[in-house]
Amino acid sequence: MGYYDDQDGQRRGKENRRSGGKFGYFLSGLIGVIVGALVVALLFPNIFGKTNSDSSAVDSNSVANTSTSTAKTTKTVSLKVTTDITKAVEKTEKAVVGVSNIQKQSIWSDDMFGQDSKSSSSQEAGSGSGIIYKKAGDKAYVVTNYHVIEGANALEVTLSNGKKLSAKLVGGDKYTDLAVLQIDGSNVTTVAQFGDSDALKLGESVIAIGNPLGEEFAGSVTEGIVSGLNRTVPVDIDEDGTEDWQEEVIQTDAAINPGNSGGALINISGQVVGINSMKISNESVEGIGFSIPINSAKPVIHQLETKGKITRPAMGVGIVNVSDISAYQQQETLKLPTNVTTGVVIGSIENGSPAGKAGLKEFDVIYKLDDQKIDNTVELRKFLYEHKQPGDKVKVSVYRNGQPKTFTLTLGTASGSN
């Protein structure tokens, strides 16, 4: 027989009642969760996954989407790029042509009796580039470098479309290294526009167009900047080891290679500002090329086209820049005022020359022609060639022993001096 405490029984009854209440709360909560889950499942079936058939559909769609995505990533995209440079090139490229120098060459061979026999054949001796600058009627005119056509027995021009035309030499000039050719103009569609080389600035973008190394690389385009202005390059015209000429040039780092000679140097507007002429070929030198300024070339081109030769005005003197003379000699020999650091020194005077007849002497320093200030030899030549003709009068202002004097002379015809 067991004994129990009444109070203990009461405690147990209360505990049983509390346990029963907790279970009821739990059961009703569980039922609520299940019902809520069923409602959500009915409304949003994708949350709880799909049947096997649904999964198959998803997989096939995924494959299709992947295939579409792959197709998109491998699609060729055509991008049309237009810049100031491409516009400039498009404007001028068809006016740049190839020029072939064809010469007769002797060929020696043994005949059937073992005797030497001589025959000749015409072959391309060299090639360069040229610029179509004018079309008049059924004729078109091409400017190129003189050294490109020198010694030619025949000339041939290749248009930008590959068509070859025979060319006639209208005229050439060794000193300016320019020549003008005439071709049939019926196939010419583009004529180059000349710009203003005097307006060029250091660092300005320029583009060279030509045929480096011949037709294989015809129409090549290189870009650079104006590296130097008013440069003069000494030229030995007759190859006797003595400099005969100081050629005025634009310096550029646009790549200029053999075959580019005679091609166009254009500005960002597609205007020709220079005629590519030469480069410094030295393993230790890179990116130094030269072009003839178009403003210097224009009067020469006009004379070659109309007269077939150049008749340049000359004073009959040998000259050098004051800036090339040491400060000591400027003071002791030339006796220049201390504030005078530019001008042109007369180093020699030809017998019977216009300068000699007018009374000019060696070591006179020219600082003005007419009313135009002259700082160097380039400016002197530029003034004479662009504004004067043989037979014209010119007023020459000089410093002689430090004192200003003025002379008037009648210009002669250039024979190699100024």
mmCIF file of N, CA, C and O in Angstrom, residues 47-112:
data_model
loop_
_atom_site.group_PDB
_atom_site.id
_atom_site.type_symbol
_atom_site.label_atom_id
_atom_site.label_comp_id
_atom_site.label_asym_id
_atom_site.label_seq_id
_atom_site.Cartn_x
_atom_site.Cartn_y
_atom_site.Cartn_z
ATOM 1 N N ILE A 47 8.539 27.184 -56.245
ATOM 2 C CA ILE A 47 9.405 27.255 -55.069
ATOM 3 C C ILE A 47 9.840 25.879 -54.618
ATOM 4 O O ILE A 47 10.941 25.679 -54.133
ATOM 5 N N PHE A 48 8.997 24.901 -54.768
ATOM 6 C CA PHE A 48 9.266 23.540 -54.260
ATOM 7 C C PHE A 48 9.764 22.596 -55.336
ATOM 8 O O PHE A 48 9.674 21.396 -55.212
ATOM 9 N N GLY A 49 10.293 23.162 -56.458
ATOM 10 C CA GLY A 49 10.851 22.276 -57.473
ATOM 11 C C GLY A 49 9.820 21.854 -58.477
ATOM 12 O O GLY A 49 8.666 22.293 -58.445
ATOM 13 N N LYS A 50 10.226 20.964 -59.416
ATOM 14 C CA LYS A 50 9.368 20.538 -60.505
ATOM 15 C C LYS A 50 9.409 19.031 -60.601
ATOM 16 O O LYS A 50 10.271 18.372 -60.042
ATOM 17 N N THR A 51 8.500 18.508 -61.361
ATOM 18 C CA THR A 51 8.466 17.077 -61.634
ATOM 19 C C THR A 51 9.578 16.746 -62.591
ATOM 20 O O THR A 51 10.243 17.624 -63.139
ATOM 21 N N ASN A 52 9.769 15.453 -62.805
ATOM 22 C CA ASN A 52 10.811 15.025 -63.732
ATOM 23 C C ASN A 52 10.595 15.588 -65.113
ATOM 24 O O ASN A 52 11.520 15.996 -65.796
ATOM 25 N N SER A 53 9.331 15.623 -65.549
ATOM 26 C CA SER A 53 9.041 16.153 -66.877
ATOM 27 C C SER A 53 9.338 17.640 -66.926
ATOM 28 O O SER A 53 9.869 18.150 -67.900
ATOM 29 N N ASP A 54 9.014 18.324 -65.792
ATOM 30 C CA ASP A 54 9.320 19.759 -65.744
ATOM 31 C C ASP A 54 10.826 19.977 -65.796
ATOM 32 O O ASP A 54 11.313 20.894 -66.432
ATOM 33 N N SER A 55 11.550 19.115 -65.042
ATOM 34 C CA SER A 55 13.004 19.246 -65.006
ATOM 35 C C SER A 55 13.585 19.065 -66.393
ATOM 36 O O SER A 55 14.497 19.770 -66.814
ATOM 37 N N SER A 56 13.048 18.134 -67.146
ATOM 38 C CA SER A 56 13.518 17.908 -68.505
ATOM 39 C C SER A 56 13.296 19.136 -69.353
ATOM 40 O O SER A 56 14.134 19.542 -70.150
ATOM 41 N N ALA A 57 12.126 19.750 -69.155
ATOM 42 C CA ALA A 57 11.827 20.961 -69.934
ATOM 43 C C ALA A 57 12.796 22.069 -69.585
ATOM 44 O O ALA A 57 13.291 22.781 -70.450
ATOM 45 N N VAL A 58 13.097 22.186 -68.291
ATOM 46 C CA VAL A 58 14.023 23.226 -67.861
ATOM 47 C C VAL A 58 15.398 22.986 -68.466
ATOM 48 O O VAL A 58 16.047 23.895 -68.959
ATOM 49 N N ASP A 59 15.833 21.713 -68.451
ATOM 50 C CA ASP A 59 17.149 21.398 -68.974
ATOM 51 C C ASP A 59 17.251 21.731 -70.449
ATOM 52 O O ASP A 59 18.235 22.293 -70.914
ATOM 53 N N SER A 60 16.203 21.367 -71.217
ATOM 54 C CA SER A 60 16.244 21.640 -72.654
ATOM 55 C C SER A 60 16.234 23.130 -72.914
ATOM 56 O O SER A 60 16.921 23.620 -73.807
ATOM 57 N N ASN A 61 15.450 23.865 -72.120
ATOM 58 C CA ASN A 61 15.440 25.325 -72.284
ATOM 59 C C ASN A 61 16.789 25.918 -71.957
ATOM 60 O O ASN A 61 17.253 26.841 -72.600
ATOM 61 N N SER A 62 17.428 25.349 -70.901
ATOM 62 C CA SER A 62 18.742 25.841 -70.512
ATOM 63 C C SER A 62 19.735 25.626 -71.637
ATOM 64 O O SER A 62 20.549 26.491 -71.945
ATOM 65 N N VAL A 63 19.660 24.450 -72.278
ATOM 66 C CA VAL A 63 20.545 24.160 -73.398
ATOM 67 C C VAL A 63 20.310 25.136 -74.529
ATOM 68 O O VAL A 63 21.221 25.675 -75.143
ATOM 69 N N ALA A 64 19.015 25.404 -74.780
ATOM 70 C CA ALA A 64 18.686 26.342 -75.853
ATOM 71 C C ALA A 64 19.221 27.715 -75.547
ATOM 72 O O ALA A 64 19.784 28.385 -76.413
ATOM 73 N N ASN A 65 19.041 28.136 -74.284
ATOM 74 C CA ASN A 65 19.523 29.463 -73.909
ATOM 75 C C ASN A 65 21.041 29.549 -74.006
ATOM 76 O O ASN A 65 21.605 30.548 -74.415
ATOM 77 N N THR A 66 21.718 28.460 -73.588
ATOM 78 C CA THR A 66 23.173 28.423 -73.660
ATOM 79 C C THR A 66 23.642 28.520 -75.103
ATOM 80 O O THR A 66 24.577 29.236 -75.432
ATOM 81 N N SER A 67 22.962 27.808 -75.980
ATOM 82 C CA SER A 67 23.310 27.840 -77.393
ATOM 83 C C SER A 67 23.147 29.234 -77.955
ATOM 84 O O SER A 67 23.982 29.739 -78.693
ATOM 85 N N THR A 68 22.028 29.882 -77.565
ATOM 86 C CA THR A 68 21.786 31.249 -78.035
ATOM 87 C C THR A 68 22.863 32.188 -77.539
ATOM 88 O O THR A 68 23.380 33.029 -78.271
ATOM 89 N N SER A 69 23.232 32.009 -76.251
ATOM 90 C CA SER A 69 24.270 32.863 -75.672
ATOM 91 C C SER A 69 25.590 32.677 -76.391
ATOM 92 O O SER A 69 26.292 33.625 -76.697
ATOM 93 N N THR A 70 25.928 31.408 -76.712
ATOM 94 C CA THR A 70 27.158 31.119 -77.423
ATOM 95 C C THR A 70 27.152 31.756 -78.795
ATOM 96 O O THR A 70 28.137 32.339 -79.239
ATOM 97 N N ALA A 71 26.009 31.669 -79.471
ATOM 98 C CA ALA A 71 25.892 32.256 -80.801
ATOM 99 C C ALA A 71 26.130 33.751 -80.746
ATOM 100 O O ALA A 71 26.760 34.334 -81.614
ATOM 101 N N LYS A 72 25.632 34.393 -79.696
ATOM 102 C CA LYS A 72 25.804 35.835 -79.570
ATOM 103 C C LYS A 72 27.258 36.215 -79.350
ATOM 104 O O LYS A 72 27.736 37.184 -79.890
ATOM 105 N N THR A 73 27.980 35.422 -78.561
ATOM 106 C CA THR A 73 29.370 35.774 -78.256
ATOM 107 C C THR A 73 30.283 35.567 -79.449
ATOM 108 O O THR A 73 31.325 36.197 -79.538
ATOM 109 N N THR A 74 29.930 34.698 -80.389
ATOM 110 C CA THR A 74 30.774 34.450 -81.552
ATOM 111 C C THR A 74 30.331 35.243 -82.773
ATOM 112 O O THR A 74 30.915 35.119 -83.830
ATOM 113 N N LYS A 75 29.340 36.089 -82.615
ATOM 114 C CA LYS A 75 28.841 36.881 -83.737
ATOM 115 C C LYS A 75 29.875 37.944 -84.136
ATOM 116 O O LYS A 75 30.460 38.600 -83.297
ATOM 117 N N THR A 76 30.141 38.091 -85.440
ATOM 118 C CA THR A 76 31.076 39.094 -85.940
ATOM 119 C C THR A 76 30.462 40.475 -85.833
ATOM 120 O O THR A 76 29.333 40.703 -86.270
ATOM 121 N N VAL A 77 31.209 41.385 -85.229
ATOM 122 C CA VAL A 77 30.731 42.752 -85.055
ATOM 123 C C VAL A 77 31.462 43.670 -86.025
ATOM 124 O O VAL A 77 32.687 43.687 -86.076
ATOM 125 N N SER A 78 30.750 44.415 -86.833
ATOM 126 C CA SER A 78 31.338 45.359 -87.775
ATOM 127 C C SER A 78 31.326 46.744 -87.143
ATOM 128 O O SER A 78 30.278 47.269 -86.810
ATOM 129 N N LEU A 79 32.544 47.319 -86.970
ATOM 130 C CA LEU A 79 32.670 48.615 -86.329
ATOM 131 C C LEU A 79 33.249 49.607 -87.322
ATOM 132 O O LEU A 79 34.339 49.433 -87.844
ATOM 133 N N LYS A 80 32.509 50.635 -87.617
ATOM 134 C CA LYS A 80 32.959 51.666 -88.543
ATOM 135 C C LYS A 80 33.621 52.789 -87.760
ATOM 136 O O LYS A 80 32.974 53.467 -86.972
ATOM 137 N N VAL A 81 34.920 52.943 -87.974
ATOM 138 C CA VAL A 81 35.683 53.955 -87.245
ATOM 139 C C VAL A 81 35.949 55.149 -88.165
ATOM 140 O O VAL A 81 36.465 54.990 -89.266
ATOM 141 N N THR A 82 35.588 56.309 -87.722
ATOM 142 C CA THR A 82 35.846 57.536 -88.472
ATOM 143 C C THR A 82 36.522 58.533 -87.547
ATOM 144 O O THR A 82 35.984 58.881 -86.500
ATOM 145 N N THR A 83 37.708 58.960 -87.926
ATOM 146 C CA THR A 83 38.450 59.947 -87.152
ATOM 147 C C THR A 83 38.903 61.052 -88.094
ATOM 148 O O THR A 83 38.747 60.958 -89.317
ATOM 149 N N ASP A 84 39.502 62.093 -87.534
ATOM 150 C CA ASP A 84 40.044 63.161 -88.365
ATOM 151 C C ASP A 84 41.128 62.630 -89.291
ATOM 152 O O ASP A 84 41.271 63.081 -90.430
ATOM 153 N N ILE A 85 41.885 61.652 -88.808
ATOM 154 C CA ILE A 85 42.960 61.086 -89.622
ATOM 155 C C ILE A 85 42.396 60.285 -90.791
ATOM 156 O O ILE A 85 42.843 60.433 -91.936
ATOM 157 N N THR A 86 41.398 59.440 -90.536
ATOM 158 C CA THR A 86 40.821 58.656 -91.630
ATOM 159 C C THR A 86 40.162 59.565 -92.660
ATOM 160 O O THR A 86 40.223 59.304 -93.861
ATOM 161 N N LYS A 87 39.546 60.638 -92.202
ATOM 162 C CA LYS A 87 38.929 61.591 -93.131
ATOM 163 C C LYS A 87 39.991 62.260 -93.996
ATOM 164 O O LYS A 87 39.797 62.446 -95.200
ATOM 165 N N ALA A 88 41.098 62.648 -93.373
ATOM 166 C CA ALA A 88 42.175 63.308 -94.116
ATOM 167 C C ALA A 88 42.754 62.368 -95.171
ATOM 168 O O ALA A 88 43.002 62.773 -96.318
ATOM 169 N N VAL A 89 42.967 61.108 -94.794
ATOM 170 C CA VAL A 89 43.528 60.134 -95.726
ATOM 171 C C VAL A 89 42.565 59.881 -96.881
ATOM 172 O O VAL A 89 42.972 59.835 -98.055
ATOM 173 N N GLU A 90 41.288 59.712 -96.587
ATOM 174 C CA GLU A 90 40.288 59.469 -97.627
ATOM 175 C C GLU A 90 40.244 60.614 -98.633
ATOM 176 O O GLU A 90 39.994 60.405 -99.821
ATOM 177 N N LYS A 91 40.494 61.812 -98.165
ATOM 178 C CA LYS A 91 40.430 62.995 -99.030
ATOM 179 C C LYS A 91 41.569 63.026 -100.046
ATOM 180 O O LYS A 91 41.403 63.547 -101.157
ATOM 181 N N THR A 92 42.720 62.453 -99.700
ATOM 182 C CA THR A 92 43.921 62.637 -100.519
ATOM 183 C C THR A 92 44.501 61.357 -101.094
ATOM 184 O O THR A 92 45.250 61.399 -102.069
ATOM 185 N N GLU A 93 44.195 60.199 -100.523
ATOM 186 C CA GLU A 93 44.913 58.977 -100.870
ATOM 187 C C GLU A 93 44.876 58.639 -102.362
ATOM 188 O O GLU A 93 45.868 58.146 -102.919
ATOM 189 N N LYS A 94 43.758 58.921 -103.043
ATOM 190 C CA LYS A 94 43.658 58.570 -104.457
ATOM 191 C C LYS A 94 44.459 59.515 -105.350
ATOM 192 O O LYS A 94 44.637 59.228 -106.544
ATOM 193 N N ALA A 95 44.908 60.626 -104.781
ATOM 194 C CA ALA A 95 45.730 61.558 -105.559
ATOM 195 C C ALA A 95 47.214 61.215 -105.469
ATOM 196 O O ALA A 95 48.034 61.832 -106.151
ATOM 197 N N VAL A 96 47.570 60.250 -104.629
ATOM 198 C CA VAL A 96 48.965 59.821 -104.491
ATOM 199 C C VAL A 96 49.203 58.608 -105.385
ATOM 200 O O VAL A 96 48.460 57.626 -105.323
ATOM 201 N N VAL A 97 50.227 58.695 -106.226
ATOM 202 C CA VAL A 97 50.485 57.661 -107.228
ATOM 203 C C VAL A 97 51.899 57.118 -107.088
ATOM 204 O O VAL A 97 52.738 57.690 -106.379
ATOM 205 N N GLY A 98 52.155 56.027 -107.770
ATOM 206 C CA GLY A 98 53.505 55.488 -107.861
ATOM 207 C C GLY A 98 54.182 56.000 -109.119
ATOM 208 O O GLY A 98 53.530 56.201 -110.150
ATOM 209 N N VAL A 99 55.484 56.219 -109.057
ATOM 210 C CA VAL A 99 56.256 56.689 -110.211
ATOM 211 C C VAL A 99 57.420 55.730 -110.444
ATOM 212 O O VAL A 99 58.225 55.497 -109.535
ATOM 213 N N SER A 100 57.501 55.178 -111.652
ATOM 214 C CA SER A 100 58.563 54.227 -111.990
ATOM 215 C C SER A 100 59.543 54.861 -112.964
ATOM 216 O O SER A 100 59.148 55.455 -113.973
ATOM 217 N N ASN A 101 60.826 54.738 -112.645
ATOM 218 C CA ASN A 101 61.921 55.250 -113.470
ATOM 219 C C ASN A 101 62.439 54.081 -114.305
ATOM 220 O O ASN A 101 63.044 53.145 -113.783
ATOM 221 N N ILE A 102 62.193 54.145 -115.609
ATOM 222 C CA ILE A 102 62.568 53.048 -116.498
ATOM 223 C C ILE A 102 63.777 53.469 -117.325
ATOM 224 O O ILE A 102 63.762 54.511 -117.984
ATOM 225 N N GLN A 103 64.832 52.669 -117.261
ATOM 226 C CA GLN A 103 66.067 52.991 -117.972
ATOM 227 C C GLN A 103 66.509 51.808 -118.820
ATOM 228 O O GLN A 103 66.220 50.648 -118.501
ATOM 229 N N LYS A 104 67.215 52.141 -119.904
ATOM 230 C CA LYS A 104 67.773 51.096 -120.750
ATOM 231 C C LYS A 104 69.050 50.575 -120.109
ATOM 232 O O LYS A 104 69.897 51.354 -119.677
ATOM 233 N N GLN A 105 69.151 49.279 -120.060
ATOM 234 C CA GLN A 105 70.325 48.661 -119.453
ATOM 235 C C GLN A 105 70.966 47.693 -120.437
ATOM 236 O O GLN A 105 70.276 46.961 -121.162
ATOM 237 N N SER A 106 72.285 47.707 -120.468
ATOM 238 C CA SER A 106 73.020 46.830 -121.384
ATOM 239 C C SER A 106 73.177 45.442 -120.777
ATOM 240 O O SER A 106 73.435 45.295 -119.578
ATOM 241 N N ILE A 107 73.022 44.450 -121.607
ATOM 242 C CA ILE A 107 73.147 43.065 -121.166
ATOM 243 C C ILE A 107 74.211 42.383 -122.027
ATOM 244 O O ILE A 107 74.124 42.369 -123.269
ATOM 245 N N TRP A 108 75.224 41.835 -121.395
ATOM 246 C CA TRP A 108 76.279 41.119 -122.107
ATOM 247 C C TRP A 108 76.039 39.615 -121.994
ATOM 248 O O TRP A 108 75.691 39.108 -120.938
ATOM 249 N N SER A 109 76.227 38.925 -123.120
ATOM 250 C CA SER A 109 76.047 37.468 -123.123
ATOM 251 C C SER A 109 76.955 36.847 -124.182
ATOM 252 O O SER A 109 77.457 37.541 -125.080
ATOM 253 N N ASP A 110 77.183 35.542 -124.080
ATOM 254 C CA ASP A 110 77.983 34.825 -125.064
ATOM 255 C C ASP A 110 77.092 34.306 -126.174
ATOM 256 O O ASP A 110 76.017 33.727 -125.906
ATOM 257 N N ASP A 111 77.509 34.511 -127.427
ATOM 258 C CA ASP A 111 76.719 33.965 -128.536
ATOM 259 C C ASP A 111 77.132 32.518 -128.797
ATOM 260 O O ASP A 111 77.953 31.944 -128.075
ATOM 261 N N MET A 112 76.600 31.926 -129.844
ATOM 262 C CA MET A 112 76.843 30.507 -130.121
ATOM 263 C C MET A 112 78.304 30.221 -130.484
ATOM 264 O O MET A 112 78.742 29.073 -130.435
#
